[in-house]
Amino acid sequence: MTTQSDSQLDRFIRSAYAARRLDRTQEAELVVRWRAHDDQSALDDLLAAHLRYVVAIALKYRRYGVPLSELIAEGNLGLVHATHKFSTEHGTRLITYASHWIRAFMLNHVTRNWSIVRSGNGALNTKLFFKLRRERAKLVSLLGDGDAVDVALAARLQMDPTLVQSMLGQLMQRDVSLDAPLFAEDEATRLDGLASPDASAEGQLMSHQTGALQREVVQEALGCLDPRERLVVEERLMASPEDERSLADLARRFGVSRERARQLEARAKIKLRTRIEALLRERAALDWPLAEAA
């Protein structure tokens, strides 16, 4: 059944896509009328012409569980903010400038509403939230969803594995009431089962040993790759987002086609995943600390 709010959202989206598009000259004229002459109708026309982009960006982020109407509302605030700061002096179109603010407002809303438990605010927290999600997704495509992913993720980010696991817990799960019963036939609640957050000396030592062993596993697994495969992994999968190389870049470096570079990457993924899983099994058989963390 369609609710009134759904109907209103549908009408807004249809209206956004029905608004007339502006060419560069029309847009510049409206900006001048708004900035130089405080023409409110010019501002309204500018905003209306760019609402379609707000909707398009919001649709990309609806998978995070935030209602589309809220994303669009935040994106509209970002668009208004950008329009008040925009200048035509650099020759860019408004949407080129505004898209940054539209995304920023939306993503900040996602992180603020992901959990009622705050782990920090602002751009740094938002960047960390989405970086961790992006890096884990990349490693899942490489290694499959399993223990090897968390091992490689901690090593790649050069972070304490316990901290990474804690952050992943916040990322992968949403809030659950502590007063909710554990079982339908039992009065015990989740609150009754909470452990002390203070790590023991033994736990701290175990965390340190586990982090060292995880890095060792990843480094040893890289040894199963030939030089070109290892370069692909290091430049594509283990590099920071700022330093990551494209397949086209590596293809030019190797003197091969882009498709051949893609095949090298796919082969390296299979070999690396297989080797990491084998090493994890070996550690488990030896009853090393890594076995307990995996």
PDB file of C-alpha atoms in Angstrom:
ATOM      1  CA  MET A   1       0.000   0.000   0.000  1.00  0.00           C
ATOM      2  CA  THR A   2       1.373   3.406  -0.981  1.00  0.00           C
ATOM      3  CA  THR A   3       1.553   5.877   1.904  1.00  0.00           C
ATOM      4  CA  GLN A   4       1.081   9.628   1.660  1.00  0.00           C
ATOM      5  CA  SER A   5       4.831  10.172   2.215  1.00  0.00           C
ATOM      6  CA  ASP A   6       5.645   7.736  -0.621  1.00  0.00           C
ATOM      7  CA  SER A   7       3.252   9.585  -2.900  1.00  0.00           C
ATOM      8  CA  GLN A   8       4.820  12.931  -2.010  1.00  0.00           C
ATOM      9  CA  LEU A   9       8.298  11.552  -2.671  1.00  0.00           C
ATOM     10  CA  ASP A  10       7.202  10.188  -6.049  1.00  0.00           C
ATOM     11  CA  ARG A  11       5.770  13.566  -7.000  1.00  0.00           C
ATOM     12  CA  PHE A  12       8.958  15.314  -5.937  1.00  0.00           C
ATOM     13  CA  ILE A  13      11.127  12.960  -8.006  1.00  0.00           C
ATOM     14  CA  ARG A  14       8.902  13.355 -11.072  1.00  0.00           C
ATOM     15  CA  SER A  15       8.998  17.124 -10.660  1.00  0.00           C
ATOM     16  CA  ALA A  16      12.802  17.097 -10.298  1.00  0.00           C
ATOM     17  CA  TYR A  17      13.286  15.187 -13.533  1.00  0.00           C
ATOM     18  CA  ALA A  18      10.690  17.296 -15.349  1.00  0.00           C
ATOM     19  CA  ALA A  19      12.454  20.588 -14.568  1.00  0.00           C
ATOM     20  CA  ARG A  20      14.115  22.240 -17.542  1.00  0.00           C
ATOM     21  CA  ARG A  21      17.836  21.747 -18.047  1.00  0.00           C
ATOM     22  CA  LEU A  22      20.123  24.750 -18.242  1.00  0.00           C
ATOM     23  CA  ASP A  23      22.918  25.246 -20.723  1.00  0.00           C
ATOM     24  CA  ARG A  24      26.093  26.994 -19.615  1.00  0.00           C
ATOM     25  CA  THR A  25      24.916  30.446 -20.716  1.00  0.00           C
ATOM     26  CA  GLN A  26      21.528  30.180 -19.021  1.00  0.00           C
ATOM     27  CA  GLU A  27      23.137  28.949 -15.827  1.00  0.00           C
ATOM     28  CA  ALA A  28      25.665  31.799 -15.786  1.00  0.00           C
ATOM     29  CA  GLU A  29      22.903  34.368 -16.286  1.00  0.00           C
ATOM     30  CA  LEU A  30      20.918  32.976 -13.368  1.00  0.00           C
ATOM     31  CA  VAL A  31      24.010  32.961 -11.140  1.00  0.00           C
ATOM     32  CA  VAL A  32      24.685  36.618 -11.949  1.00  0.00           C
ATOM     33  CA  ARG A  33      21.062  37.572 -11.260  1.00  0.00           C
ATOM     34  CA  TRP A  34      21.162  35.730  -7.946  1.00  0.00           C
ATOM     35  CA  ARG A  35      24.601  36.818  -6.714  1.00  0.00           C
ATOM     36  CA  ALA A  36      24.719  40.354  -8.077  1.00  0.00           C
ATOM     37  CA  HIS A  37      21.063  41.374  -7.793  1.00  0.00           C
ATOM     38  CA  ASP A  38      19.752  39.083  -5.046  1.00  0.00           C
ATOM     39  CA  ASP A  39      17.097  37.769  -7.441  1.00  0.00           C
ATOM     40  CA  GLN A  40      15.269  35.060  -5.491  1.00  0.00           C
ATOM     41  CA  SER A  41      13.473  33.742  -8.581  1.00  0.00           C
ATOM     42  CA  ALA A  42      16.859  33.141 -10.221  1.00  0.00           C
ATOM     43  CA  LEU A  43      17.962  31.118  -7.190  1.00  0.00           C
ATOM     44  CA  ASP A  44      14.746  29.098  -7.332  1.00  0.00           C
ATOM     45  CA  ASP A  45      15.349  28.320 -11.010  1.00  0.00           C
ATOM     46  CA  LEU A  46      18.938  27.270 -10.311  1.00  0.00           C
ATOM     47  CA  LEU A  47      17.905  24.935  -7.528  1.00  0.00           C
ATOM     48  CA  ALA A  48      15.008  23.439  -9.481  1.00  0.00           C
ATOM     49  CA  ALA A  49      17.246  22.672 -12.455  1.00  0.00           C
ATOM     50  CA  HIS A  50      19.669  20.720 -10.260  1.00  0.00           C
ATOM     51  CA  LEU A  51      17.272  18.692  -8.126  1.00  0.00           C
ATOM     52  CA  ARG A  52      17.522  15.800 -10.605  1.00  0.00           C
ATOM     53  CA  TYR A  53      21.187  15.421  -9.642  1.00  0.00           C
ATOM     54  CA  VAL A  54      20.308  15.320  -5.947  1.00  0.00           C
ATOM     55  CA  VAL A  55      17.885  12.467  -6.628  1.00  0.00           C
ATOM     56  CA  ALA A  56      20.439  10.604  -8.761  1.00  0.00           C
ATOM     57  CA  ILE A  57      23.123  10.827  -6.072  1.00  0.00           C
ATOM     58  CA  ALA A  58      20.673   9.851  -3.322  1.00  0.00           C
ATOM     59  CA  LEU A  59      19.747   6.671  -5.205  1.00  0.00           C
ATOM     60  CA  LYS A  60      23.382   5.571  -5.062  1.00  0.00           C
ATOM     61  CA  TYR A  61      23.434   5.723  -1.260  1.00  0.00           C
ATOM     62  CA  ARG A  62      20.041   4.226  -0.403  1.00  0.00           C
ATOM     63  CA  ARG A  63      21.695   0.800   0.172  1.00  0.00           C
ATOM     64  CA  TYR A  64      22.956   2.064   3.531  1.00  0.00           C
ATOM     65  CA  GLY A  65      19.476   1.719   4.989  1.00  0.00           C
ATOM     66  CA  VAL A  66      18.635   5.421   5.248  1.00  0.00           C
ATOM     67  CA  PRO A  67      15.246   6.396   3.770  1.00  0.00           C
ATOM     68  CA  LEU A  68      15.526   7.903   0.312  1.00  0.00           C
ATOM     69  CA  SER A  69      13.453  10.903   1.393  1.00  0.00           C
ATOM     70  CA  GLU A  70      16.032  11.730   4.095  1.00  0.00           C
ATOM     71  CA  LEU A  71      18.940  11.424   1.672  1.00  0.00           C
ATOM     72  CA  ILE A  72      17.210  13.741  -0.784  1.00  0.00           C
ATOM     73  CA  ALA A  73      16.443  16.240   1.978  1.00  0.00           C
ATOM     74  CA  GLU A  74      20.093  16.281   3.053  1.00  0.00           C
ATOM     75  CA  GLY A  75      21.211  16.540  -0.564  1.00  0.00           C
ATOM     76  CA  ASN A  76      18.925  19.527  -1.052  1.00  0.00           C
ATOM     77  CA  LEU A  77      20.614  21.243   1.890  1.00  0.00           C
ATOM     78  CA  GLY A  78      23.978  20.509   0.302  1.00  0.00           C
ATOM     79  CA  LEU A  79      22.781  21.967  -3.001  1.00  0.00           C
ATOM     80  CA  VAL A  80      21.555  25.158  -1.315  1.00  0.00           C
ATOM     81  CA  HIS A  81      24.834  25.468   0.590  1.00  0.00           C
ATOM     82  CA  ALA A  82      26.861  25.021  -2.600  1.00  0.00           C
ATOM     83  CA  THR A  83      24.741  27.481  -4.578  1.00  0.00           C
ATOM     84  CA  HIS A  84      25.355  30.192  -1.987  1.00  0.00           C
ATOM     85  CA  LYS A  85      29.113  29.630  -2.238  1.00  0.00           C
ATOM     86  CA  PHE A  86      29.354  29.061  -6.005  1.00  0.00           C
ATOM     87  CA  SER A  87      31.148  31.436  -8.353  1.00  0.00           C
ATOM     88  CA  THR A  88      31.474  31.309 -12.141  1.00  0.00           C
ATOM     89  CA  GLU A  89      34.979  32.787 -12.045  1.00  0.00           C
ATOM     90  CA  HIS A  90      36.685  29.416 -12.515  1.00  0.00           C
ATOM     91  CA  GLY A  91      34.560  28.426 -15.501  1.00  0.00           C
ATOM     92  CA  THR A  92      33.045  25.335 -13.877  1.00  0.00           C
ATOM     93  CA  ARG A  93      29.391  24.312 -13.956  1.00  0.00           C
ATOM     94  CA  LEU A  94      27.365  24.491 -10.775  1.00  0.00           C
ATOM     95  CA  ILE A  95      26.817  20.724 -10.568  1.00  0.00           C
ATOM     96  CA  THR A  96      30.569  20.111 -10.761  1.00  0.00           C
ATOM     97  CA  TYR A  97      30.989  22.185  -7.620  1.00  0.00           C
ATOM     98  CA  ALA A  98      27.738  21.250  -5.904  1.00  0.00           C
ATOM     99  CA  SER A  99      28.110  17.466  -6.231  1.00  0.00           C
ATOM    100  CA  HIS A 100      30.824  17.535  -3.550  1.00  0.00           C
ATOM    101  CA  TRP A 101      28.535  19.261  -1.050  1.00  0.00           C
ATOM    102  CA  ILE A 102      25.528  17.124  -1.956  1.00  0.00           C
ATOM    103  CA  ARG A 103      27.499  13.938  -1.258  1.00  0.00           C
ATOM    104  CA  ALA A 104      29.067  15.382   1.888  1.00  0.00           C
ATOM    105  CA  PHE A 105      25.691  16.235   3.418  1.00  0.00           C
ATOM    106  CA  MET A 106      24.273  12.822   2.522  1.00  0.00           C
ATOM    107  CA  LEU A 107      27.241  10.815   3.786  1.00  0.00           C
ATOM    108  CA  ASN A 108      27.411  12.768   7.004  1.00  0.00           C
ATOM    109  CA  HIS A 109      23.729  11.963   7.540  1.00  0.00           C
ATOM    110  CA  VAL A 110      24.395   8.264   6.912  1.00  0.00           C
ATOM    111  CA  THR A 111      27.163   8.091   9.517  1.00  0.00           C
ATOM    112  CA  ARG A 112      25.188  10.141  12.047  1.00  0.00           C
ATOM    113  CA  ASN A 113      22.200   7.810  11.752  1.00  0.00           C
ATOM    114  CA  TRP A 114      24.027   4.497  11.379  1.00  0.00           C
ATOM    115  CA  SER A 115      24.113   4.030  15.132  1.00  0.00           C
ATOM    116  CA  ILE A 116      22.877   5.892  18.185  1.00  0.00           C
ATOM    117  CA  VAL A 117      26.290   5.141  19.683  1.00  0.00           C
ATOM    118  CA  ARG A 118      28.599   7.902  18.474  1.00  0.00           C
ATOM    119  CA  SER A 119      32.176   7.017  17.550  1.00  0.00           C
ATOM    120  CA  GLY A 120      33.089  10.559  16.458  1.00  0.00           C
ATOM    121  CA  ASN A 121      31.727  13.216  14.147  1.00  0.00           C
ATOM    122  CA  GLY A 122      32.744  15.207  11.141  1.00  0.00           C
ATOM    123  CA  ALA A 123      34.609  14.562   7.928  1.00  0.00           C
ATOM    124  CA  LEU A 124      37.256  12.302   9.496  1.00  0.00           C
ATOM    125  CA  ASN A 125      34.706   9.861  10.905  1.00  0.00           C
ATOM    126  CA  THR A 126      32.731   9.833   7.642  1.00  0.00           C
ATOM    127  CA  LYS A 127      35.874   9.174   5.610  1.00  0.00           C
ATOM    128  CA  LEU A 128      36.941   6.333   7.912  1.00  0.00           C
ATOM    129  CA  PHE A 129      33.490   4.736   7.813  1.00  0.00           C
ATOM    130  CA  PHE A 130      33.342   4.556   4.035  1.00  0.00           C
ATOM    131  CA  LYS A 131      37.031   3.740   3.587  1.00  0.00           C
ATOM    132  CA  LEU A 132      36.722   0.683   5.824  1.00  0.00           C
ATOM    133  CA  ARG A 133      33.607  -0.452   3.993  1.00  0.00           C
ATOM    134  CA  ARG A 134      35.278   0.079   0.595  1.00  0.00           C
ATOM    135  CA  GLU A 135      38.523  -1.653   1.520  1.00  0.00           C
ATOM    136  CA  ARG A 136      36.730  -4.667   2.984  1.00  0.00           C
ATOM    137  CA  ALA A 137      34.554  -4.994  -0.131  1.00  0.00           C
ATOM    138  CA  LYS A 138      37.697  -4.930  -2.270  1.00  0.00           C
ATOM    139  CA  LEU A 139      39.309  -7.707  -0.226  1.00  0.00           C
ATOM    140  CA  VAL A 140      36.113  -9.783  -0.295  1.00  0.00           C
ATOM    141  CA  SER A 141      36.277  -9.684  -4.097  1.00  0.00           C
ATOM    142  CA  LEU A 142      39.879 -10.863  -3.839  1.00  0.00           C
ATOM    143  CA  LEU A 143      39.653 -13.511  -1.137  1.00  0.00           C
ATOM    144  CA  GLY A 144      35.969 -14.319  -0.713  1.00  0.00           C
ATOM    145  CA  ASP A 145      34.039 -13.655   2.496  1.00  0.00           C
ATOM    146  CA  GLY A 146      35.874 -15.448   5.307  1.00  0.00           C
ATOM    147  CA  ASP A 147      38.604 -15.313   7.925  1.00  0.00           C
ATOM    148  CA  ALA A 148      41.259 -14.406   5.362  1.00  0.00           C
ATOM    149  CA  VAL A 149      39.508 -11.083   4.658  1.00  0.00           C
ATOM    150  CA  ASP A 150      39.826  -9.777   8.211  1.00  0.00           C
ATOM    151  CA  VAL A 151      43.445 -10.931   8.385  1.00  0.00           C
ATOM    152  CA  ALA A 152      44.338  -9.119   5.178  1.00  0.00           C
ATOM    153  CA  LEU A 153      42.306  -6.029   6.126  1.00  0.00           C
ATOM    154  CA  ALA A 154      44.141  -5.553   9.438  1.00  0.00           C
ATOM    155  CA  ALA A 155      47.493  -5.997   7.701  1.00  0.00           C
ATOM    156  CA  ARG A 156      46.603  -3.658   4.850  1.00  0.00           C
ATOM    157  CA  LEU A 157      45.429  -0.861   7.138  1.00  0.00           C
ATOM    158  CA  GLN A 158      48.345  -1.488   9.536  1.00  0.00           C
ATOM    159  CA  MET A 159      45.906  -1.418  12.415  1.00  0.00           C
ATOM    160  CA  ASP A 160      45.483  -3.499  15.528  1.00  0.00           C
ATOM    161  CA  PRO A 161      43.293  -6.497  14.569  1.00  0.00           C
ATOM    162  CA  THR A 162      41.136  -6.062  17.666  1.00  0.00           C
ATOM    163  CA  LEU A 163      40.366  -2.468  16.669  1.00  0.00           C
ATOM    164  CA  VAL A 164      39.575  -3.511  13.090  1.00  0.00           C
ATOM    165  CA  GLN A 165      37.209  -6.215  14.326  1.00  0.00           C
ATOM    166  CA  SER A 166      35.501  -3.701  16.612  1.00  0.00           C
ATOM    167  CA  MET A 167      35.064  -1.243  13.759  1.00  0.00           C
ATOM    168  CA  LEU A 168      33.754  -3.984  11.486  1.00  0.00           C
ATOM    169  CA  GLY A 169      31.259  -4.907  14.169  1.00  0.00           C
ATOM    170  CA  GLN A 170      29.909  -1.352  14.141  1.00  0.00           C
ATOM    171  CA  LEU A 171      29.924  -1.312  10.359  1.00  0.00           C
ATOM    172  CA  MET A 172      28.209  -4.634   9.673  1.00  0.00           C
ATOM    173  CA  GLN A 173      25.571  -4.509  12.419  1.00  0.00           C
ATOM    174  CA  ARG A 174      22.894  -2.004  13.309  1.00  0.00           C
ATOM    175  CA  ASP A 175      21.648  -1.100  16.783  1.00  0.00           C
ATOM    176  CA  VAL A 176      19.884  -3.754  18.859  1.00  0.00           C
ATOM    177  CA  SER A 177      18.113  -3.038  22.146  1.00  0.00           C
ATOM    178  CA  LEU A 178      20.022  -4.336  25.159  1.00  0.00           C
ATOM    179  CA  ASP A 179      16.674  -5.015  26.820  1.00  0.00           C
ATOM    180  CA  ALA A 180      15.640  -7.414  24.040  1.00  0.00           C
ATOM    181  CA  PRO A 181      15.372 -11.047  25.266  1.00  0.00           C
ATOM    182  CA  LEU A 182      17.986 -13.486  24.042  1.00  0.00           C
ATOM    183  CA  PHE A 183      15.406 -16.241  23.570  1.00  0.00           C
ATOM    184  CA  ALA A 184      11.632 -16.187  23.341  1.00  0.00           C
ATOM    185  CA  GLU A 185      11.209 -18.534  26.311  1.00  0.00           C
ATOM    186  CA  ASP A 186      13.861 -16.872  28.501  1.00  0.00           C
ATOM    187  CA  GLU A 187      13.784 -13.631  30.496  1.00  0.00           C
ATOM    188  CA  ALA A 188      17.524 -13.095  30.099  1.00  0.00           C
ATOM    189  CA  THR A 189      18.402 -10.036  28.002  1.00  0.00           C
ATOM    190  CA  ARG A 190      21.427  -9.034  25.968  1.00  0.00           C
ATOM    191  CA  LEU A 191      22.444  -6.703  28.797  1.00  0.00           C
ATOM    192  CA  ASP A 192      22.892  -9.716  31.102  1.00  0.00           C
ATOM    193  CA  GLY A 193      25.498 -11.173  28.770  1.00  0.00           C
ATOM    194  CA  LEU A 194      27.723  -8.139  28.357  1.00  0.00           C
ATOM    195  CA  ALA A 195      31.358  -8.706  29.240  1.00  0.00           C
ATOM    196  CA  SER A 196      33.674  -6.168  30.766  1.00  0.00           C
ATOM    197  CA  PRO A 197      35.169  -3.871  28.091  1.00  0.00           C
ATOM    198  CA  ASP A 198      38.523  -3.844  29.888  1.00  0.00           C
ATOM    199  CA  ALA A 199      41.038  -6.112  28.172  1.00  0.00           C
ATOM    200  CA  SER A 200      43.161  -8.269  30.432  1.00  0.00           C
ATOM    201  CA  ALA A 201      46.944  -8.258  30.219  1.00  0.00           C
ATOM    202  CA  GLU A 202      46.688 -11.675  28.574  1.00  0.00           C
ATOM    203  CA  GLY A 203      44.203 -10.307  26.041  1.00  0.00           C
ATOM    204  CA  GLN A 204      46.441  -7.365  25.187  1.00  0.00           C
ATOM    205  CA  LEU A 205      49.395  -9.690  24.647  1.00  0.00           C
ATOM    206  CA  MET A 206      47.258 -11.964  22.489  1.00  0.00           C
ATOM    207  CA  SER A 207      46.121  -8.987  20.386  1.00  0.00           C
ATOM    208  CA  HIS A 208      49.720  -7.924  19.813  1.00  0.00           C
ATOM    209  CA  GLN A 209      50.788 -11.449  18.828  1.00  0.00           C
ATOM    210  CA  THR A 210      47.778 -11.871  16.553  1.00  0.00           C
ATOM    211  CA  GLY A 211      48.501  -8.642  14.694  1.00  0.00           C
ATOM    212  CA  ALA A 212      52.109  -9.670  14.085  1.00  0.00           C
ATOM    213  CA  LEU A 213      51.080 -13.122  12.857  1.00  0.00           C
ATOM    214  CA  GLN A 214      48.427 -11.699  10.547  1.00  0.00           C
ATOM    215  CA  ARG A 215      50.976  -9.450   8.867  1.00  0.00           C
ATOM    216  CA  GLU A 216      53.327 -12.425   8.611  1.00  0.00           C
ATOM    217  CA  VAL A 217      50.635 -14.539   6.916  1.00  0.00           C
ATOM    218  CA  VAL A 218      49.923 -11.894   4.294  1.00  0.00           C
ATOM    219  CA  GLN A 219      53.609 -11.306   3.563  1.00  0.00           C
ATOM    220  CA  GLU A 220      54.314 -15.034   3.304  1.00  0.00           C
ATOM    221  CA  ALA A 221      51.312 -15.529   1.023  1.00  0.00           C
ATOM    222  CA  LEU A 222      52.657 -12.881  -1.361  1.00  0.00           C
ATOM    223  CA  GLY A 223      55.662 -15.138  -1.921  1.00  0.00           C
ATOM    224  CA  CYS A 224      53.527 -17.541  -3.958  1.00  0.00           C
ATOM    225  CA  LEU A 225      53.054 -14.919  -6.694  1.00  0.00           C
ATOM    226  CA  ASP A 226      55.357 -14.312  -9.634  1.00  0.00           C
ATOM    227  CA  PRO A 227      56.805 -10.775  -9.973  1.00  0.00           C
ATOM    228  CA  ARG A 228      54.059  -9.453 -12.239  1.00  0.00           C
ATOM    229  CA  GLU A 229      51.269 -10.935 -10.114  1.00  0.00           C
ATOM    230  CA  ARG A 230      52.804  -9.507  -6.956  1.00  0.00           C
ATOM    231  CA  LEU A 231      53.115  -6.087  -8.546  1.00  0.00           C
ATOM    232  CA  VAL A 232      49.441  -6.222  -9.549  1.00  0.00           C
ATOM    233  CA  VAL A 233      48.423  -7.101  -5.983  1.00  0.00           C
ATOM    234  CA  GLU A 234      50.637  -4.440  -4.404  1.00  0.00           C
ATOM    235  CA  GLU A 235      49.685  -1.698  -6.857  1.00  0.00           C
ATOM    236  CA  ARG A 236      45.982  -2.557  -7.142  1.00  0.00           C
ATOM    237  CA  LEU A 237      44.811  -4.306  -3.988  1.00  0.00           C
ATOM    238  CA  MET A 238      47.215  -3.340  -1.213  1.00  0.00           C
ATOM    239  CA  ALA A 239      47.922   0.247  -2.164  1.00  0.00           C
ATOM    240  CA  SER A 240      46.149   3.122  -0.476  1.00  0.00           C
ATOM    241  CA  PRO A 241      43.208   4.605  -2.435  1.00  0.00           C
ATOM    242  CA  GLU A 242      45.381   7.599  -3.341  1.00  0.00           C
ATOM    243  CA  ASP A 243      48.183   5.414  -4.779  1.00  0.00           C
ATOM    244  CA  GLU A 244      46.097   2.672  -6.398  1.00  0.00           C
ATOM    245  CA  ARG A 245      47.005   2.021 -10.052  1.00  0.00           C
ATOM    246  CA  SER A 246      44.461   1.309 -12.768  1.00  0.00           C
ATOM    247  CA  LEU A 247      44.537  -1.790 -14.969  1.00  0.00           C
ATOM    248  CA  ALA A 248      45.327   0.473 -17.915  1.00  0.00           C
ATOM    249  CA  ASP A 249      48.403   1.821 -16.095  1.00  0.00           C
ATOM    250  CA  LEU A 250      49.672  -1.687 -15.335  1.00  0.00           C
ATOM    251  CA  ALA A 251      48.942  -2.863 -18.883  1.00  0.00           C
ATOM    252  CA  ARG A 252      51.144  -0.085 -20.253  1.00  0.00           C
ATOM    253  CA  ARG A 253      53.858  -0.926 -17.739  1.00  0.00           C
ATOM    254  CA  PHE A 254      53.837  -4.621 -18.702  1.00  0.00           C
ATOM    255  CA  GLY A 255      53.420  -3.909 -22.405  1.00  0.00           C
ATOM    256  CA  VAL A 256      50.245  -5.990 -22.611  1.00  0.00           C
ATOM    257  CA  SER A 257      46.557  -5.379 -23.251  1.00  0.00           C
ATOM    258  CA  ARG A 258      44.210  -4.263 -20.520  1.00  0.00           C
ATOM    259  CA  GLU A 259      42.412  -7.610 -20.753  1.00  0.00           C
ATOM    260  CA  ARG A 260      45.687  -9.438 -20.158  1.00  0.00           C
ATOM    261  CA  ALA A 261      46.317  -7.270 -17.090  1.00  0.00           C
ATOM    262  CA  ARG A 262      42.848  -8.151 -15.830  1.00  0.00           C
ATOM    263  CA  GLN A 263      43.624 -11.857 -16.291  1.00  0.00           C
ATOM    264  CA  LEU A 264      46.840 -11.448 -14.287  1.00  0.00           C
ATOM    265  CA  GLU A 265      44.859  -9.811 -11.501  1.00  0.00           C
ATOM    266  CA  ALA A 266      42.251 -12.590 -11.481  1.00  0.00           C
ATOM    267  CA  ARG A 267      44.963 -15.287 -11.356  1.00  0.00           C
ATOM    268  CA  ALA A 268      46.766 -13.473  -8.542  1.00  0.00           C
ATOM    269  CA  LYS A 269      43.525 -13.288  -6.517  1.00  0.00           C
ATOM    270  CA  ILE A 270      42.983 -17.043  -6.741  1.00  0.00           C
ATOM    271  CA  LYS A 271      46.574 -17.900  -5.830  1.00  0.00           C
ATOM    272  CA  LEU A 272      46.709 -15.434  -2.933  1.00  0.00           C
ATOM    273  CA  ARG A 273      43.360 -16.526  -1.486  1.00  0.00           C
ATOM    274  CA  THR A 274      44.351 -20.196  -1.681  1.00  0.00           C
ATOM    275  CA  ARG A 275      47.695 -19.545  -0.007  1.00  0.00           C
ATOM    276  CA  ILE A 276      46.262 -17.438   2.827  1.00  0.00           C
ATOM    277  CA  GLU A 277      43.631 -20.091   3.580  1.00  0.00           C
ATOM    278  CA  ALA A 278      46.333 -22.788   3.628  1.00  0.00           C
ATOM    279  CA  LEU A 279      48.503 -20.750   5.990  1.00  0.00           C
ATOM    280  CA  LEU A 280      45.538 -20.154   8.292  1.00  0.00           C
ATOM    281  CA  ARG A 281      44.915 -23.893   8.429  1.00  0.00           C
ATOM    282  CA  GLU A 282      48.573 -24.496   9.249  1.00  0.00           C
ATOM    283  CA  ARG A 283      48.438 -21.941  12.089  1.00  0.00           C
ATOM    284  CA  ALA A 284      45.264 -23.567  13.397  1.00  0.00           C
ATOM    285  CA  ALA A 285      46.903 -27.007  13.345  1.00  0.00           C
ATOM    286  CA  LEU A 286      49.822 -25.604  15.336  1.00  0.00           C
ATOM    287  CA  ASP A 287      47.362 -24.042  17.800  1.00  0.00           C
ATOM    288  CA  TRP A 288      48.992 -20.608  17.386  1.00  0.00           C
ATOM    289  CA  PRO A 289      47.201 -17.486  18.679  1.00  0.00           C
ATOM    290  CA  LEU A 290      46.074 -16.705  15.141  1.00  0.00           C
ATOM    291  CA  ALA A 291      43.891 -19.809  15.212  1.00  0.00           C
ATOM    292  CA  GLU A 292      41.842 -18.359  18.046  1.00  0.00           C
ATOM    293  CA  ALA A 293      41.473 -14.983  16.338  1.00  0.00           C
ATOM    294  CA  ALA A 294      40.480 -16.440  12.972  1.00  0.00           C
TER     295      ALA A 294
END
